[in-house]
Amino acid sequence: MRVAGVVRPGHCGAPVVLLHGIGAGAEMFAPQLAGLASGHDVIGWNLPGYGGTRLAGPMSFESLSDGLLALFDELGLDRAVIVGHSIGGMVAQEFTARHPQRVRALVLSATTSAFGSRDGAFQKKFVADRLAPLDAGRTMAELAGQFVPGLVGSAAHPDAVPAAIAAMSRVPDDTFRAAIRCLATFDRRADLPRICVPTLLIAGEEDRNAPEPTMRKMAERIAGARLVVLPGIGHLASLECPEVFTDHLRGFLASLPEEESRS
């Protein structure tokens, strides 16, 4: 399934597009798809290879941005609020850099503006380490059982780990490989000051993949950006504290100025 959610022609709320992380498809936003639907069109986009969709060749941020633009055009979205988590937050930044006129506002959750070291050594080791279990014959379900418990924080909802393990277990291994390799290429640090739409950053206090200090530095480089830090939460806030995460999204959406009609 390419998308989750619904678009209702003429609906007054700002359209919201949700972009998931590496370890799950759009189902990771199930609480937000339900919690925001009364006031907004909410679309969860399954990146290529996720949610039963086809992975067509190598994954790149350019191709993901092109795919998102095609989705906007297909659904008739002139502009939308983009909520991006982890690699989805990177796709959101890439799309904003390439198509700023299509972005009404941004929410960047548990993400960074660049991945790894400038010399590339960290990236090479990261890719090798993440893919080594699959190369050794382990399954995605085994990989999920190993990695997911270390992603959540001490205050995570008890359902978060089993839900995330189940979601990651459904990701095809070729999709996971492609996403890991894509992740290691990201660098949009220079574009942060060019972001000129309302922006909310959401960090988990105990997130080791996108640490709060890193996200704070991002927020400082985006004019007018606001940072929210979630106590006791790790990398999977939409599942770890779904009601709190949804409330922050709802409050941010309510704070946006009304759109002027565009000719």
PDB file of N, CA and C in Angstrom, residues 69-137:
ATOM      1  N   LEU A  69       7.372  14.316  -4.517  1.00  0.00           N
ATOM      2  CA  LEU A  69       6.776  15.327  -5.391  1.00  0.00           C
ATOM      3  C   LEU A  69       5.680  14.710  -6.257  1.00  0.00           C
ATOM      4  N   ALA A  70       5.928  13.519  -6.761  1.00  0.00           N
ATOM      5  CA  ALA A  70       4.917  12.830  -7.566  1.00  0.00           C
ATOM      6  C   ALA A  70       3.667  12.539  -6.733  1.00  0.00           C
ATOM      7  N   LEU A  71       3.861  12.190  -5.472  1.00  0.00           N
ATOM      8  CA  LEU A  71       2.720  11.944  -4.581  1.00  0.00           C
ATOM      9  C   LEU A  71       1.912  13.222  -4.389  1.00  0.00           C
ATOM     10  N   PHE A  72       2.592  14.341  -4.128  1.00  0.00           N
ATOM     11  CA  PHE A  72       1.898  15.628  -3.981  1.00  0.00           C
ATOM     12  C   PHE A  72       1.049  15.911  -5.216  1.00  0.00           C
ATOM     13  N   ASP A  73       1.652  15.738  -6.387  1.00  0.00           N
ATOM     14  CA  ASP A  73       0.929  16.032  -7.627  1.00  0.00           C
ATOM     15  C   ASP A  73      -0.248  15.078  -7.823  1.00  0.00           C
ATOM     16  N   GLU A  74      -0.031  13.817  -7.514  1.00  0.00           N
ATOM     17  CA  GLU A  74      -1.087  12.821  -7.674  1.00  0.00           C
ATOM     18  C   GLU A  74      -2.278  13.107  -6.769  1.00  0.00           C
ATOM     19  N   LEU A  75      -2.004  13.551  -5.547  1.00  0.00           N
ATOM     20  CA  LEU A  75      -3.076  13.813  -4.580  1.00  0.00           C
ATOM     21  C   LEU A  75      -3.612  15.234  -4.675  1.00  0.00           C
ATOM     22  N   GLY A  76      -3.039  16.045  -5.545  1.00  0.00           N
ATOM     23  CA  GLY A  76      -3.501  17.423  -5.690  1.00  0.00           C
ATOM     24  C   GLY A  76      -3.136  18.308  -4.523  1.00  0.00           C
ATOM     25  N   LEU A  77      -1.982  18.028  -3.902  1.00  0.00           N
ATOM     26  CA  LEU A  77      -1.530  18.835  -2.767  1.00  0.00           C
ATOM     27  C   LEU A  77      -0.654  19.976  -3.275  1.00  0.00           C
ATOM     28  N   ASP A  78      -1.160  21.192  -3.146  1.00  0.00           N
ATOM     29  CA  ASP A  78      -0.362  22.357  -3.531  1.00  0.00           C
ATOM     30  C   ASP A  78       0.789  22.522  -2.547  1.00  0.00           C
ATOM     31  N   ARG A  79       0.441  22.577  -1.264  1.00  0.00           N
ATOM     32  CA  ARG A  79       1.437  22.639  -0.187  1.00  0.00           C
ATOM     33  C   ARG A  79       0.942  21.774   0.955  1.00  0.00           C
ATOM     34  N   ALA A  80       1.879  21.295   1.759  1.00  0.00           N
ATOM     35  CA  ALA A  80       1.497  20.464   2.897  1.00  0.00           C
ATOM     36  C   ALA A  80       2.490  20.653   4.022  1.00  0.00           C
ATOM     37  N   VAL A  81       2.052  20.301   5.219  1.00  0.00           N
ATOM     38  CA  VAL A  81       2.941  20.200   6.370  1.00  0.00           C
ATOM     39  C   VAL A  81       3.595  18.825   6.295  1.00  0.00           C
ATOM     40  N   ILE A  82       4.909  18.784   6.349  1.00  0.00           N
ATOM     41  CA  ILE A  82       5.625  17.512   6.278  1.00  0.00           C
ATOM     42  C   ILE A  82       6.168  17.173   7.656  1.00  0.00           C
ATOM     43  N   VAL A  83       5.824  15.977   8.126  1.00  0.00           N
ATOM     44  CA  VAL A  83       6.335  15.451   9.389  1.00  0.00           C
ATOM     45  C   VAL A  83       7.275  14.306   9.044  1.00  0.00           C
ATOM     46  N   GLY A  84       8.562  14.475   9.334  1.00  0.00           N
ATOM     47  CA  GLY A  84       9.534  13.465   8.974  1.00  0.00           C
ATOM     48  C   GLY A  84      10.248  12.908  10.185  1.00  0.00           C
ATOM     49  N   HIS A  85      10.280  11.576  10.280  1.00  0.00           N
ATOM     50  CA  HIS A  85      10.951  10.905  11.397  1.00  0.00           C
ATOM     51  C   HIS A  85      12.209  10.199  10.905  1.00  0.00           C
ATOM     52  N   SER A  86      13.339  10.430  11.565  1.00  0.00           N
ATOM     53  CA  SER A  86      14.594   9.756  11.267  1.00  0.00           C
ATOM     54  C   SER A  86      14.952   9.942   9.791  1.00  0.00           C
ATOM     55  N   ILE A  87      15.072   8.868   8.984  1.00  0.00           N
ATOM     56  CA  ILE A  87      15.378   9.066   7.573  1.00  0.00           C
ATOM     57  C   ILE A  87      14.254   9.838   6.885  1.00  0.00           C
ATOM     58  N   GLY A  88      13.025   9.716   7.404  1.00  0.00           N
ATOM     59  CA  GLY A  88      11.923  10.515   6.867  1.00  0.00           C
ATOM     60  C   GLY A  88      12.139  12.002   7.083  1.00  0.00           C
ATOM     61  N   GLY A  89      12.790  12.361   8.196  1.00  0.00           N
ATOM     62  CA  GLY A  89      13.139  13.759   8.435  1.00  0.00           C
ATOM     63  C   GLY A  89      14.196  14.247   7.459  1.00  0.00           C
ATOM     64  N   MET A  90      15.066  13.349   7.046  1.00  0.00           N
ATOM     65  CA  MET A  90      16.061  13.700   6.035  1.00  0.00           C
ATOM     66  C   MET A  90      15.394  13.897   4.681  1.00  0.00           C
ATOM     67  N   VAL A  91      14.455  13.016   4.355  1.00  0.00           N
ATOM     68  CA  VAL A  91      13.691  13.191   3.107  1.00  0.00           C
ATOM     69  C   VAL A  91      12.950  14.528   3.137  1.00  0.00           C
ATOM     70  N   ALA A  92      12.405  14.879   4.291  1.00  0.00           N
ATOM     71  CA  ALA A  92      11.695  16.157   4.427  1.00  0.00           C
ATOM     72  C   ALA A  92      12.630  17.332   4.174  1.00  0.00           C
ATOM     73  N   GLN A  93      13.844  17.255   4.695  1.00  0.00           N
ATOM     74  CA  GLN A  93      14.817  18.329   4.462  1.00  0.00           C
ATOM     75  C   GLN A  93      15.229  18.384   2.989  1.00  0.00           C
ATOM     76  N   GLU A  94      15.433  17.211   2.387  1.00  0.00           N
ATOM     77  CA  GLU A  94      15.799  17.157   0.966  1.00  0.00           C
ATOM     78  C   GLU A  94      14.690  17.770   0.101  1.00  0.00           C
ATOM     79  N   PHE A  95      13.460  17.390   0.388  1.00  0.00           N
ATOM     80  CA  PHE A  95      12.320  17.889  -0.372  1.00  0.00           C
ATOM     81  C   PHE A  95      12.183  19.405  -0.198  1.00  0.00           C
ATOM     82  N   THR A  96      12.389  19.884   1.018  1.00  0.00           N
ATOM     83  CA  THR A  96      12.284  21.321   1.285  1.00  0.00           C
ATOM     84  C   THR A  96      13.357  22.091   0.528  1.00  0.00           C
ATOM     85  N   ALA A  97      14.561  21.536   0.455  1.00  0.00           N
ATOM     86  CA  ALA A  97      15.630  22.195  -0.287  1.00  0.00           C
ATOM     87  C   ALA A  97      15.337  22.241  -1.785  1.00  0.00           C
ATOM     88  N   ARG A  98      14.708  21.195  -2.310  1.00  0.00           N
ATOM     89  CA  ARG A  98      14.444  21.104  -3.739  1.00  0.00           C
ATOM     90  C   ARG A  98      13.136  21.777  -4.153  1.00  0.00           C
ATOM     91  N   HIS A  99      12.138  21.727  -3.272  1.00  0.00           N
ATOM     92  CA  HIS A  99      10.799  22.219  -3.626  1.00  0.00           C
ATOM     93  C   HIS A  99      10.216  23.051  -2.478  1.00  0.00           C
ATOM     94  N   PRO A 100      10.868  24.133  -2.100  1.00  0.00           N
ATOM     95  CA  PRO A 100      10.411  24.901  -0.930  1.00  0.00           C
ATOM     96  C   PRO A 100       9.002  25.445  -1.071  1.00  0.00           C
ATOM     97  N   GLN A 101       8.578  25.694  -2.292  1.00  0.00           N
ATOM     98  CA  GLN A 101       7.252  26.266  -2.514  1.00  0.00           C
ATOM     99  C   GLN A 101       6.134  25.274  -2.208  1.00  0.00           C
ATOM    100  N   ARG A 102       6.457  23.984  -2.055  1.00  0.00           N
ATOM    101  CA  ARG A 102       5.433  22.970  -1.786  1.00  0.00           C
ATOM    102  C   ARG A 102       5.311  22.647  -0.293  1.00  0.00           C
ATOM    103  N   VAL A 103       6.118  23.315   0.529  1.00  0.00           N
ATOM    104  CA  VAL A 103       6.155  23.000   1.966  1.00  0.00           C
ATOM    105  C   VAL A 103       5.547  24.154   2.754  1.00  0.00           C
ATOM    106  N   ARG A 104       4.493  23.842   3.499  1.00  0.00           N
ATOM    107  CA  ARG A 104       3.865  24.862   4.337  1.00  0.00           C
ATOM    108  C   ARG A 104       4.546  24.965   5.690  1.00  0.00           C
ATOM    109  N   ALA A 105       4.941  23.843   6.258  1.00  0.00           N
ATOM    110  CA  ALA A 105       5.612  23.812   7.557  1.00  0.00           C
ATOM    111  C   ALA A 105       6.307  22.475   7.693  1.00  0.00           C
ATOM    112  N   LEU A 106       7.233  22.384   8.661  1.00  0.00           N
ATOM    113  CA  LEU A 106       8.031  21.176   8.864  1.00  0.00           C
ATOM    114  C   LEU A 106       7.984  20.728  10.314  1.00  0.00           C
ATOM    115  N   VAL A 107       7.914  19.420  10.505  1.00  0.00           N
ATOM    116  CA  VAL A 107       8.164  18.823  11.814  1.00  0.00           C
ATOM    117  C   VAL A 107       9.258  17.788  11.599  1.00  0.00           C
ATOM    118  N   LEU A 108      10.377  17.966  12.289  1.00  0.00           N
ATOM    119  CA  LEU A 108      11.518  17.063  12.161  1.00  0.00           C
ATOM    120  C   LEU A 108      11.676  16.308  13.468  1.00  0.00           C
ATOM    121  N   SER A 109      11.459  14.997  13.415  1.00  0.00           N
ATOM    122  CA  SER A 109      11.456  14.161  14.612  1.00  0.00           C
ATOM    123  C   SER A 109      12.625  13.184  14.582  1.00  0.00           C
ATOM    124  N   ALA A 110      13.447  13.201  15.643  1.00  0.00           N
ATOM    125  CA  ALA A 110      14.519  12.217  15.804  1.00  0.00           C
ATOM    126  C   ALA A 110      15.359  12.084  14.544  1.00  0.00           C
ATOM    127  N   THR A 111      15.839  13.211  14.035  1.00  0.00           N
ATOM    128  CA  THR A 111      16.588  13.210  12.789  1.00  0.00           C
ATOM    129  C   THR A 111      17.784  14.138  12.899  1.00  0.00           C
ATOM    130  N   THR A 112      18.595  14.170  11.857  1.00  0.00           N
ATOM    131  CA  THR A 112      19.770  15.027  11.830  1.00  0.00           C
ATOM    132  C   THR A 112      19.863  15.700  10.466  1.00  0.00           C
ATOM    133  N   SER A 113      20.756  16.685  10.359  1.00  0.00           N
ATOM    134  CA  SER A 113      20.927  17.396   9.093  1.00  0.00           C
ATOM    135  C   SER A 113      22.026  16.784   8.237  1.00  0.00           C
ATOM    136  N   ALA A 114      22.777  15.846   8.805  1.00  0.00           N
ATOM    137  CA  ALA A 114      23.815  15.131   8.060  1.00  0.00           C
ATOM    138  C   ALA A 114      24.083  13.830   8.807  1.00  0.00           C
ATOM    139  N   PHE A 115      24.616  12.860   8.084  1.00  0.00           N
ATOM    140  CA  PHE A 115      24.887  11.574   8.710  1.00  0.00           C
ATOM    141  C   PHE A 115      26.373  11.271   8.676  1.00  0.00           C
ATOM    142  N   GLY A 116      26.926  11.006   9.844  1.00  0.00           N
ATOM    143  CA  GLY A 116      28.295  10.526   9.926  1.00  0.00           C
ATOM    144  C   GLY A 116      29.350  11.607   9.899  1.00  0.00           C
ATOM    145  N   SER A 117      30.575  11.195   9.584  1.00  0.00           N
ATOM    146  CA  SER A 117      31.741  12.082   9.617  1.00  0.00           C
ATOM    147  C   SER A 117      32.018  12.637   8.227  1.00  0.00           C
ATOM    148  N   ARG A 118      32.766  13.728   8.200  1.00  0.00           N
ATOM    149  CA  ARG A 118      33.060  14.371   6.919  1.00  0.00           C
ATOM    150  C   ARG A 118      33.985  13.524   6.046  1.00  0.00           C
ATOM    151  N   ASP A 119      34.814  12.666   6.662  1.00  0.00           N
ATOM    152  CA  ASP A 119      35.717  11.844   5.861  1.00  0.00           C
ATOM    153  C   ASP A 119      35.085  10.526   5.404  1.00  0.00           C
ATOM    154  N   GLY A 120      33.857  10.246   5.878  1.00  0.00           N
ATOM    155  CA  GLY A 120      33.148   9.057   5.437  1.00  0.00           C
ATOM    156  C   GLY A 120      33.470   7.784   6.175  1.00  0.00           C
ATOM    157  N   ALA A 121      34.425   7.820   7.104  1.00  0.00           N
ATOM    158  CA  ALA A 121      34.824   6.598   7.813  1.00  0.00           C
ATOM    159  C   ALA A 121      33.686   6.051   8.665  1.00  0.00           C
ATOM    160  N   PHE A 122      32.979   6.936   9.361  1.00  0.00           N
ATOM    161  CA  PHE A 122      31.874   6.487  10.206  1.00  0.00           C
ATOM    162  C   PHE A 122      30.789   5.828   9.361  1.00  0.00           C
ATOM    163  N   GLN A 123      30.485   6.430   8.231  1.00  0.00           N
ATOM    164  CA  GLN A 123      29.438   5.886   7.362  1.00  0.00           C
ATOM    165  C   GLN A 123      29.771   4.471   6.893  1.00  0.00           C
ATOM    166  N   LYS A 124      31.006   4.259   6.480  1.00  0.00           N
ATOM    167  CA  LYS A 124      31.413   2.938   6.007  1.00  0.00           C
ATOM    168  C   LYS A 124      31.256   1.889   7.106  1.00  0.00           C
ATOM    169  N   LYS A 125      31.687   2.237   8.306  1.00  0.00           N
ATOM    170  CA  LYS A 125      31.577   1.297   9.423  1.00  0.00           C
ATOM    171  C   LYS A 125      30.122   1.056   9.786  1.00  0.00           C
ATOM    172  N   PHE A 126      29.315   2.122   9.776  1.00  0.00           N
ATOM    173  CA  PHE A 126      27.897   1.993  10.113  1.00  0.00           C
ATOM    174  C   PHE A 126      27.191   1.040   9.161  1.00  0.00           C
ATOM    175  N   VAL A 127      27.394   1.231   7.861  1.00  0.00           N
ATOM    176  CA  VAL A 127      26.734   0.375   6.878  1.00  0.00           C
ATOM    177  C   VAL A 127      27.183  -1.071   7.060  1.00  0.00           C
ATOM    178  N   ALA A 128      28.470  -1.274   7.218  1.00  0.00           N
ATOM    179  CA  ALA A 128      28.979  -2.635   7.391  1.00  0.00           C
ATOM    180  C   ALA A 128      28.408  -3.290   8.638  1.00  0.00           C
ATOM    181  N   ASP A 129      28.379  -2.551   9.746  1.00  0.00           N
ATOM    182  CA  ASP A 129      27.876  -3.110  11.004  1.00  0.00           C
ATOM    183  C   ASP A 129      26.385  -3.432  10.928  1.00  0.00           C
ATOM    184  N   ARG A 130      25.597  -2.559  10.302  1.00  0.00           N
ATOM    185  CA  ARG A 130      24.149  -2.768  10.232  1.00  0.00           C
ATOM    186  C   ARG A 130      23.778  -3.912   9.292  1.00  0.00           C
ATOM    187  N   LEU A 131      24.572  -4.113   8.253  1.00  0.00           N
ATOM    188  CA  LEU A 131      24.236  -5.152   7.282  1.00  0.00           C
ATOM    189  C   LEU A 131      24.902  -6.492   7.580  1.00  0.00           C
ATOM    190  N   ALA A 132      25.879  -6.492   8.469  1.00  0.00           N
ATOM    191  CA  ALA A 132      26.599  -7.731   8.773  1.00  0.00           C
ATOM    192  C   ALA A 132      25.681  -8.864   9.236  1.00  0.00           C
ATOM    193  N   PRO A 133      24.693  -8.597  10.119  1.00  0.00           N
ATOM    194  CA  PRO A 133      23.814  -9.708  10.530  1.00  0.00           C
ATOM    195  C   PRO A 133      23.039 -10.310   9.367  1.00  0.00           C
ATOM    196  N   LEU A 134      22.575  -9.479   8.436  1.00  0.00           N
ATOM    197  CA  LEU A 134      21.869 -10.004   7.266  1.00  0.00           C
ATOM    198  C   LEU A 134      22.818 -10.784   6.364  1.00  0.00           C
ATOM    199  N   ASP A 135      24.046 -10.276   6.226  1.00  0.00           N
ATOM    200  CA  ASP A 135      25.039 -10.987   5.424  1.00  0.00           C
ATOM    201  C   ASP A 135      25.351 -12.359   6.018  1.00  0.00           C
ATOM    202  N   ALA A 136      25.212 -12.455   7.344  1.00  0.00           N
ATOM    203  CA  ALA A 136      25.494 -13.715   8.036  1.00  0.00           C
ATOM    204  C   ALA A 136      24.296 -14.658   8.053  1.00  0.00           C
ATOM    205  N   GLY A 137      23.181 -14.224   7.448  1.00  0.00           N
ATOM    206  CA  GLY A 137      22.023 -15.098   7.327  1.00  0.00           C
ATOM    207  C   GLY A 137      20.917 -14.875   8.331  1.00  0.00           C
TER     208      GLY A 137
END
